[in-house]
PDB file of C-alpha atoms in Angstrom:
ATOM      1  CA  UNK X   1      88.410 112.064 128.754  1.00 58.00           C
ATOM      2  CA  UNK X   2      86.316 112.896 126.067  1.00 61.00           C
ATOM      3  CA  UNK X   3      82.688 112.275 126.196  1.00 87.00           C
ATOM      4  CA  UNK X   4      78.749 113.237 123.492  1.00 92.00           C
ATOM      5  CA  UNK X   5      76.082 113.924 124.654  1.00 94.00           C
ATOM      6  CA  UNK X   6      72.749 114.338 122.912  1.00 96.00           C
ATOM      7  CA  UNK X   7      70.339 115.292 125.201  1.00 95.00           C
ATOM      8  CA  UNK X   8      67.006 114.400 123.368  1.00 95.00           C
ATOM      9  CA  UNK X   9      66.466 110.051 123.145  1.00 95.00           C
ATOM     10  CA  UNK X  10      63.872 111.283 121.140  1.00 96.00           C
ATOM     11  CA  UNK X  11      61.845 113.803 118.164  1.00 97.00           C
ATOM     12  CA  UNK X  12      59.109 113.748 117.444  1.00 97.00           C
ATOM     13  CA  UNK X  13      58.510 115.532 113.993  1.00 97.00           C
ATOM     14  CA  UNK X  14      55.400 117.171 111.315  1.00 97.00           C
ATOM     15  CA  UNK X  15      56.517 116.365 107.659  1.00 97.00           C
ATOM     16  CA  UNK X  16      58.817 119.838 106.643  1.00 97.00           C
ATOM     17  CA  UNK X  17      58.641 121.014 109.874  1.00 97.00           C
ATOM     18  CA  UNK X  18      62.479 122.594 110.999  1.00 97.00           C
ATOM     19  CA  UNK X  19      64.902 120.162 112.399  1.00 97.00           C
ATOM     20  CA  UNK X  20      67.531 120.787 115.624  1.00 98.00           C
ATOM     21  CA  UNK X  21      69.002 117.744 117.602  1.00 98.00           C
ATOM     22  CA  UNK X  22      71.648 118.597 120.125  1.00 98.00           C
ATOM     23  CA  UNK X  23      75.300 117.667 120.087  1.00 97.00           C
ATOM     24  CA  UNK X  24      77.308 118.540 123.495  1.00 96.00           C
ATOM     25  CA  UNK X  25      81.374 116.850 123.685  1.00 92.00           C
ATOM     26  CA  UNK X  26      82.556 117.242 126.044  1.00 88.00           C
ATOM     27  CA  UNK X  27      87.032 117.701 125.518  1.00 78.00           C
ATOM     28  CA  UNK X  28      89.794 120.265 125.708  1.00 69.00           C
ATOM     29  CA  UNK X  29      90.307 120.983 122.261  1.00 77.00           C
ATOM     30  CA  UNK X  30      88.390 121.102 119.184  1.00 77.00           C
ATOM     31  CA  UNK X  31      87.807 117.917 117.905  1.00 83.00           C
ATOM     32  CA  UNK X  32      86.747 116.557 115.345  1.00 90.00           C
ATOM     33  CA  UNK X  33      83.035 115.853 114.198  1.00 92.00           C
ATOM     34  CA  UNK X  34      80.425 113.817 112.532  1.00 94.00           C
ATOM     35  CA  UNK X  35      76.633 113.508 111.753  1.00 97.00           C
ATOM     36  CA  UNK X  36      75.749 110.179 111.513  1.00 97.00           C
ATOM     37  CA  UNK X  37      72.494 108.290 110.433  1.00 97.00           C
ATOM     38  CA  UNK X  38      71.163 105.407 111.039  1.00 95.00           C
ATOM     39  CA  UNK X  39      68.095 103.834 109.427  1.00 92.00           C
ATOM     40  CA  UNK X  40      66.041 101.206 111.040  1.00 87.00           C
ATOM     41  CA  UNK X  41      67.556  98.053 110.032  1.00 83.00           C
ATOM     42  CA  UNK X  42      70.908  99.571 108.658  1.00 86.00           C
ATOM     43  CA  UNK X  43      74.049 100.121 109.237  1.00 88.00           C
ATOM     44  CA  UNK X  44      75.740 104.355 110.352  1.00 93.00           C
ATOM     45  CA  UNK X  45      75.603 106.536 107.020  1.00 94.00           C
ATOM     46  CA  UNK X  46      77.991 110.008 107.175  1.00 94.00           C
ATOM     47  CA  UNK X  47      76.239 113.863 107.213  1.00 96.00           C
ATOM     48  CA  UNK X  48      78.108 115.876 107.525  1.00 95.00           C
ATOM     49  CA  UNK X  49      81.694 116.479 108.900  1.00 93.00           C
ATOM     50  CA  UNK X  50      83.719 118.625 110.724  1.00 92.00           C
ATOM     51  CA  UNK X  51      87.824 118.910 111.423  1.00 88.00           C
ATOM     52  CA  UNK X  52      88.419 123.160 111.036  1.00 85.00           C
ATOM     53  CA  UNK X  53      87.514 126.789 108.915  1.00 87.00           C
ATOM     54  CA  UNK X  54      83.695 127.347 108.463  1.00 89.00           C
ATOM     55  CA  UNK X  55      81.951 126.358 111.729  1.00 91.00           C
ATOM     56  CA  UNK X  56      78.479 125.937 109.111  1.00 96.00           C
ATOM     57  CA  UNK X  57      78.961 123.001 107.403  1.00 96.00           C
ATOM     58  CA  UNK X  58      77.118 121.446 104.450  1.00 96.00           C
ATOM     59  CA  UNK X  59      76.063 118.157 104.039  1.00 96.00           C
ATOM     60  CA  UNK X  60      73.999 115.303 102.328  1.00 95.00           C
ATOM     61  CA  UNK X  61      69.888 114.969 102.131  1.00 95.00           C
ATOM     62  CA  UNK X  62      69.414 118.840 103.237  1.00 96.00           C
ATOM     63  CA  UNK X  63      71.315 118.994 106.680  1.00 97.00           C
ATOM     64  CA  UNK X  64      73.647 120.839 107.851  1.00 98.00           C
ATOM     65  CA  UNK X  65      76.221 121.504 111.020  1.00 98.00           C
ATOM     66  CA  UNK X  66      76.750 124.507 113.137  1.00 97.00           C
ATOM     67  CA  UNK X  67      80.418 124.018 115.337  1.00 95.00           C
ATOM     68  CA  UNK X  68      80.327 126.599 118.383  1.00 94.00           C
ATOM     69  CA  UNK X  69      82.751 126.851 119.918  1.00 91.00           C
ATOM     70  CA  UNK X  70      82.036 128.352 122.776  1.00 91.00           C
ATOM     71  CA  UNK X  71      79.178 126.234 123.884  1.00 93.00           C
ATOM     72  CA  UNK X  72      80.829 123.265 122.579  1.00 93.00           C
ATOM     73  CA  UNK X  73      78.120 122.018 120.734  1.00 95.00           C
ATOM     74  CA  UNK X  74      77.556 121.300 116.933  1.00 96.00           C
ATOM     75  CA  UNK X  75      74.076 121.144 116.731  1.00 98.00           C
ATOM     76  CA  UNK X  76      72.753 119.494 112.766  1.00 98.00           C
ATOM     77  CA  UNK X  77      69.529 120.972 111.644  1.00 98.00           C
ATOM     78  CA  UNK X  78      67.198 120.335 108.527  1.00 98.00           C
ATOM     79  CA  UNK X  79      65.129 123.124 107.581  1.00 97.00           C
ATOM     80  CA  UNK X  80      61.686 121.387 106.413  1.00 97.00           C
ATOM     81  CA  UNK X  81      61.621 117.338 106.930  1.00 97.00           C
ATOM     82  CA  UNK X  82      60.451 114.340 105.574  1.00 96.00           C
ATOM     83  CA  UNK X  83      58.914 111.198 106.340  1.00 95.00           C
ATOM     84  CA  UNK X  84      62.560 109.872 104.973  1.00 94.00           C
ATOM     85  CA  UNK X  85      64.357 111.293 107.654  1.00 96.00           C
ATOM     86  CA  UNK X  86      62.731 109.207 110.412  1.00 96.00           C
ATOM     87  CA  UNK X  87      65.844 107.101 111.608  1.00 97.00           C
ATOM     88  CA  UNK X  88      68.655 107.569 114.633  1.00 96.00           C
ATOM     89  CA  UNK X  89      71.027 110.437 114.451  1.00 97.00           C
ATOM     90  CA  UNK X  90      74.616 109.611 116.233  1.00 96.00           C
ATOM     91  CA  UNK X  91      76.742 112.276 116.906  1.00 96.00           C
ATOM     92  CA  UNK X  92      79.884 111.210 117.159  1.00 94.00           C
ATOM     93  CA  UNK X  93      83.868 112.819 118.278  1.00 91.00           C
ATOM     94  CA  UNK X  94      87.049 112.000 117.870  1.00 87.00           C
ATOM     95  CA  UNK X  95      90.201 114.154 118.937  1.00 69.00           C
ATOM     96  CA  UNK X  96      92.374 115.319 116.138  1.00 54.00           C
ATOM     97  CA  UNK X  97      93.741 112.162 114.074  1.00 56.00           C
ATOM     98  CA  UNK X  98      93.530 109.954 116.585  1.00 65.00           C
ATOM     99  CA  UNK X  99      90.757 107.633 114.390  1.00 77.00           C
ATOM    100  CA  UNK X 100      89.221 107.106 117.206  1.00 85.00           C
ATOM    101  CA  UNK X 101      85.209 107.613 117.536  1.00 90.00           C
ATOM    102  CA  UNK X 102      83.181 108.473 120.943  1.00 90.00           C
ATOM    103  CA  UNK X 103      79.546 108.563 119.876  1.00 93.00           C
ATOM    104  CA  UNK X 104      76.344 110.516 121.382  1.00 94.00           C
ATOM    105  CA  UNK X 105      74.157 108.345 123.203  1.00 94.00           C
ATOM    106  CA  UNK X 106      71.561 108.947 119.811  1.00 95.00           C
ATOM    107  CA  UNK X 107      67.963 111.065 119.389  1.00 97.00           C
ATOM    108  CA  UNK X 108      65.761 109.241 117.603  1.00 96.00           C
ATOM    109  CA  UNK X 109      62.964 110.700 115.205  1.00 97.00           C
ATOM    110  CA  UNK X 110      59.801 110.276 114.576  1.00 97.00           C
ATOM    111  CA  UNK X 111      58.488 111.934 111.653  1.00 97.00           C
ATOM    112  CA  UNK X 112      54.157 112.843 111.092  1.00 96.00           C
ATOM    113  CA  UNK X 113      52.545 113.657 108.416  1.00 91.00           C
TER     114      UNK X 113
ATOM    115  CA  UNK L   1      79.127 102.088  99.464  1.00 58.00           C
ATOM    116  CA  UNK L   2      82.570 100.586 100.650  1.00 67.00           C
ATOM    117  CA  UNK L   3      83.083  98.171 100.107  1.00 91.00           C
ATOM    118  CA  UNK L   4      82.406  95.919 103.700  1.00 95.00           C
ATOM    119  CA  UNK L   5      79.996  92.603 104.496  1.00 96.00           C
ATOM    120  CA  UNK L   6      80.406  91.257 107.695  1.00 97.00           C
ATOM    121  CA  UNK L   7      79.498  87.362 109.110  1.00 96.00           C
ATOM    122  CA  UNK L   8      76.856  86.145 110.245  1.00 97.00           C
ATOM    123  CA  UNK L   9      74.324  89.153 110.420  1.00 96.00           C
ATOM    124  CA  UNK L  10      72.272  86.889 112.856  1.00 97.00           C
ATOM    125  CA  UNK L  11      73.214  84.734 115.274  1.00 97.00           C
ATOM    126  CA  UNK L  12      72.004  82.901 118.365  1.00 97.00           C
ATOM    127  CA  UNK L  13      74.053  81.488 121.049  1.00 97.00           C
ATOM    128  CA  UNK L  14      73.455  80.396 124.182  1.00 97.00           C
ATOM    129  CA  UNK L  15      75.973  81.574 127.226  1.00 97.00           C
ATOM    130  CA  UNK L  16      79.589  79.371 127.946  1.00 97.00           C
ATOM    131  CA  UNK L  17      79.823  78.972 124.169  1.00 96.00           C
ATOM    132  CA  UNK L  18      82.135  80.699 121.536  1.00 96.00           C
ATOM    133  CA  UNK L  19      81.804  83.052 118.534  1.00 97.00           C
ATOM    134  CA  UNK L  20      83.335  84.101 115.806  1.00 98.00           C
ATOM    135  CA  UNK L  21      82.446  87.697 113.977  1.00 98.00           C
ATOM    136  CA  UNK L  22      83.958  88.441 110.439  1.00 98.00           C
ATOM    137  CA  UNK L  23      84.529  91.115 108.784  1.00 98.00           C
ATOM    138  CA  UNK L  24      85.428  91.946 105.485  1.00 98.00           C
ATOM    139  CA  UNK L  25      86.768  94.581 103.392  1.00 97.00           C
ATOM    140  CA  UNK L  26      87.579  95.194  99.974  1.00 96.00           C
ATOM    141  CA  UNK L  27      88.333  98.964 100.351  1.00 92.00           C
ATOM    142  CA  UNK L  28      92.670  97.843 101.711  1.00 92.00           C
ATOM    143  CA  UNK L  29      91.946 100.537 105.066  1.00 93.00           C
ATOM    144  CA  UNK L  30      94.433 100.379 107.055  1.00 92.00           C
ATOM    145  CA  UNK L  31      92.226 101.066 109.927  1.00 93.00           C
ATOM    146  CA  UNK L  32      89.227  97.826 110.848  1.00 95.00           C
ATOM    147  CA  UNK L  33      87.066  98.808 114.249  1.00 96.00           C
ATOM    148  CA  UNK L  34      85.013  96.980 115.757  1.00 97.00           C
ATOM    149  CA  UNK L  35      81.407  98.705 118.215  1.00 97.00           C
ATOM    150  CA  UNK L  36      79.113  97.700 119.610  1.00 97.00           C
ATOM    151  CA  UNK L  37      75.552  99.440 120.522  1.00 96.00           C
ATOM    152  CA  UNK L  38      73.716  99.307 122.784  1.00 93.00           C
ATOM    153  CA  UNK L  39      69.887 101.349 123.461  1.00 87.00           C
ATOM    154  CA  UNK L  40      71.239 105.071 125.256  1.00 83.00           C
ATOM    155  CA  UNK L  41      74.642 104.185 124.453  1.00 87.00           C
ATOM    156  CA  UNK L  42      75.346 104.850 120.457  1.00 89.00           C
ATOM    157  CA  UNK L  43      78.220 102.872 119.743  1.00 93.00           C
ATOM    158  CA  UNK L  44      81.413 102.722 122.044  1.00 94.00           C
ATOM    159  CA  UNK L  45      85.021 100.891 120.633  1.00 94.00           C
ATOM    160  CA  UNK L  46      85.576  97.231 121.027  1.00 96.00           C
ATOM    161  CA  UNK L  47      88.715  97.003 119.497  1.00 96.00           C
ATOM    162  CA  UNK L  48      89.984  98.050 116.898  1.00 94.00           C
ATOM    163  CA  UNK L  49      93.582  97.534 113.878  1.00 95.00           C
ATOM    164  CA  UNK L  50      95.984  99.659 112.297  1.00 91.00           C
ATOM    165  CA  UNK L  51      97.074  97.263 110.180  1.00 92.00           C
ATOM    166  CA  UNK L  52      98.114  93.501 110.115  1.00 94.00           C
ATOM    167  CA  UNK L  53      99.104  91.904 112.912  1.00 92.00           C
ATOM    168  CA  UNK L  54      98.677  95.339 114.853  1.00 94.00           C
ATOM    169  CA  UNK L  55      95.332  95.688 117.503  1.00 95.00           C
ATOM    170  CA  UNK L  56      94.453  97.651 120.783  1.00 93.00           C
ATOM    171  CA  UNK L  57      91.810  97.915 122.709  1.00 94.00           C
ATOM    172  CA  UNK L  58      88.583 100.165 123.134  1.00 91.00           C
ATOM    173  CA  UNK L  59      86.784 100.755 125.346  1.00 89.00           C
ATOM    174  CA  UNK L  60      85.075  97.907 126.251  1.00 95.00           C
ATOM    175  CA  UNK L  61      86.989  95.285 125.737  1.00 95.00           C
ATOM    176  CA  UNK L  62      86.524  92.914 128.227  1.00 96.00           C
ATOM    177  CA  UNK L  63      85.548  89.480 127.447  1.00 96.00           C
ATOM    178  CA  UNK L  64      86.311  90.336 123.665  1.00 97.00           C
ATOM    179  CA  UNK L  65      88.814  89.108 122.017  1.00 97.00           C
ATOM    180  CA  UNK L  66      90.023  89.942 118.027  1.00 97.00           C
ATOM    181  CA  UNK L  67      92.616  89.214 115.189  1.00 97.00           C
ATOM    182  CA  UNK L  68      93.727  90.225 112.263  1.00 97.00           C
ATOM    183  CA  UNK L  69      95.485  87.724 110.191  1.00 96.00           C
ATOM    184  CA  UNK L  70      95.237  90.198 106.561  1.00 96.00           C
ATOM    185  CA  UNK L  71      94.777  93.766 105.107  1.00 96.00           C
ATOM    186  CA  UNK L  72      90.705  92.794 105.054  1.00 97.00           C
ATOM    187  CA  UNK L  73      89.524  90.924 107.469  1.00 97.00           C
ATOM    188  CA  UNK L  74      89.526  91.563 111.410  1.00 98.00           C
ATOM    189  CA  UNK L  75      87.345  89.280 113.938  1.00 98.00           C
ATOM    190  CA  UNK L  76      86.131  89.453 116.835  1.00 98.00           C
ATOM    191  CA  UNK L  77      86.009  87.028 119.210  1.00 98.00           C
ATOM    192  CA  UNK L  78      84.128  85.888 122.127  1.00 97.00           C
ATOM    193  CA  UNK L  79      85.373  83.348 123.735  1.00 93.00           C
ATOM    194  CA  UNK L  80      82.405  82.386 126.379  1.00 96.00           C
ATOM    195  CA  UNK L  81      79.496  84.377 125.672  1.00 96.00           C
ATOM    196  CA  UNK L  82      77.133  85.953 128.145  1.00 97.00           C
ATOM    197  CA  UNK L  83      73.931  87.952 127.999  1.00 97.00           C
ATOM    198  CA  UNK L  84      75.025  90.618 128.637  1.00 96.00           C
ATOM    199  CA  UNK L  85      76.791  90.425 124.925  1.00 97.00           C
ATOM    200  CA  UNK L  86      73.987  90.032 123.582  1.00 97.00           C
ATOM    201  CA  UNK L  87      73.790  93.193 120.479  1.00 97.00           C
ATOM    202  CA  UNK L  88      74.216  94.530 117.385  1.00 96.00           C
ATOM    203  CA  UNK L  89      77.764  95.042 116.418  1.00 98.00           C
ATOM    204  CA  UNK L  90      79.666  96.940 113.849  1.00 96.00           C
ATOM    205  CA  UNK L  91      82.491  96.775 112.057  1.00 96.00           C
ATOM    206  CA  UNK L  92      84.556 100.302 110.212  1.00 95.00           C
ATOM    207  CA  UNK L  93      87.281 100.530 108.555  1.00 95.00           C
ATOM    208  CA  UNK L  94      89.610 104.155 107.307  1.00 90.00           C
ATOM    209  CA  UNK L  95      91.750 104.626 105.656  1.00 84.00           C
ATOM    210  CA  UNK L  96      94.266 106.248 108.272  1.00 75.00           C
ATOM    211  CA  UNK L  97      93.910 110.039 107.047  1.00 76.00           C
ATOM    212  CA  UNK L  98      93.197 111.604 109.847  1.00 70.00           C
ATOM    213  CA  UNK L  99      90.310 114.105 108.058  1.00 73.00           C
ATOM    214  CA  UNK L 100      89.176 110.286 106.077  1.00 81.00           C
ATOM    215  CA  UNK L 101      85.664 108.866 107.419  1.00 86.00           C
ATOM    216  CA  UNK L 102      84.435 106.193 108.731  1.00 90.00           C
ATOM    217  CA  UNK L 103      82.736 103.201 107.274  1.00 92.00           C
ATOM    218  CA  UNK L 104      80.611 101.331 109.184  1.00 94.00           C
ATOM    219  CA  UNK L 105      79.497  97.970 107.799  1.00 95.00           C
ATOM    220  CA  UNK L 106      75.614  96.157 107.687  1.00 94.00           C
ATOM    221  CA  UNK L 107      76.223  94.832 111.430  1.00 95.00           C
ATOM    222  CA  UNK L 108      75.592  91.605 112.576  1.00 97.00           C
ATOM    223  CA  UNK L 109      72.916  91.207 115.500  1.00 96.00           C
ATOM    224  CA  UNK L 110      74.191  89.029 118.363  1.00 98.00           C
ATOM    225  CA  UNK L 111      71.899  86.752 121.066  1.00 97.00           C
ATOM    226  CA  UNK L 112      73.260  85.138 123.415  1.00 97.00           C
ATOM    227  CA  UNK L 113      70.352  83.178 125.874  1.00 96.00           C
TER     228      UNK L 113
END
């Protein structure tokens, strides 16, 4: 069975500071990896995804994520946070060609002025 | 934005009553999914469909049934709602290609009293 862990339930960051959200997965092979963002009362929007190739992936809204096979991790980063980045962030994995996502529990990001 | 609508957007019902949630897509995508979102659990897959009349169970399918008689519509039914089914329900779609993204609808907030 595959599982996805987001160790941080809440993170508070000051506007302009850097942000890193952690994601670890347990699965024998390298799955497809995703980060989604959910603003309050909204559905989920894809930030970025990794299937293969370059382990540093660029996404929308200035986010990037790095896949580290040795650590079974896919951490999300942003160099300078904006107040509009306050949201909940979900990491998800999919077995290759499985088309079924398993989500982590989410990390809620609060941005201080 | 992907053309996905969910109805109703909000519903309050009583324990023991049947409830049907509808997901409608205009993208002609083959795969459709129902997830539920609960605090600390992220999103969990209830059922999914890989074509008209082709459905399968997800991680948390007990107490739920689905039907798909047309490509564009995927119905989720709670035969006899329970308070544990109070949740936010999201529909998602994808074309089915292994590298495709799942696109999410706006969600339905269901409260079972």
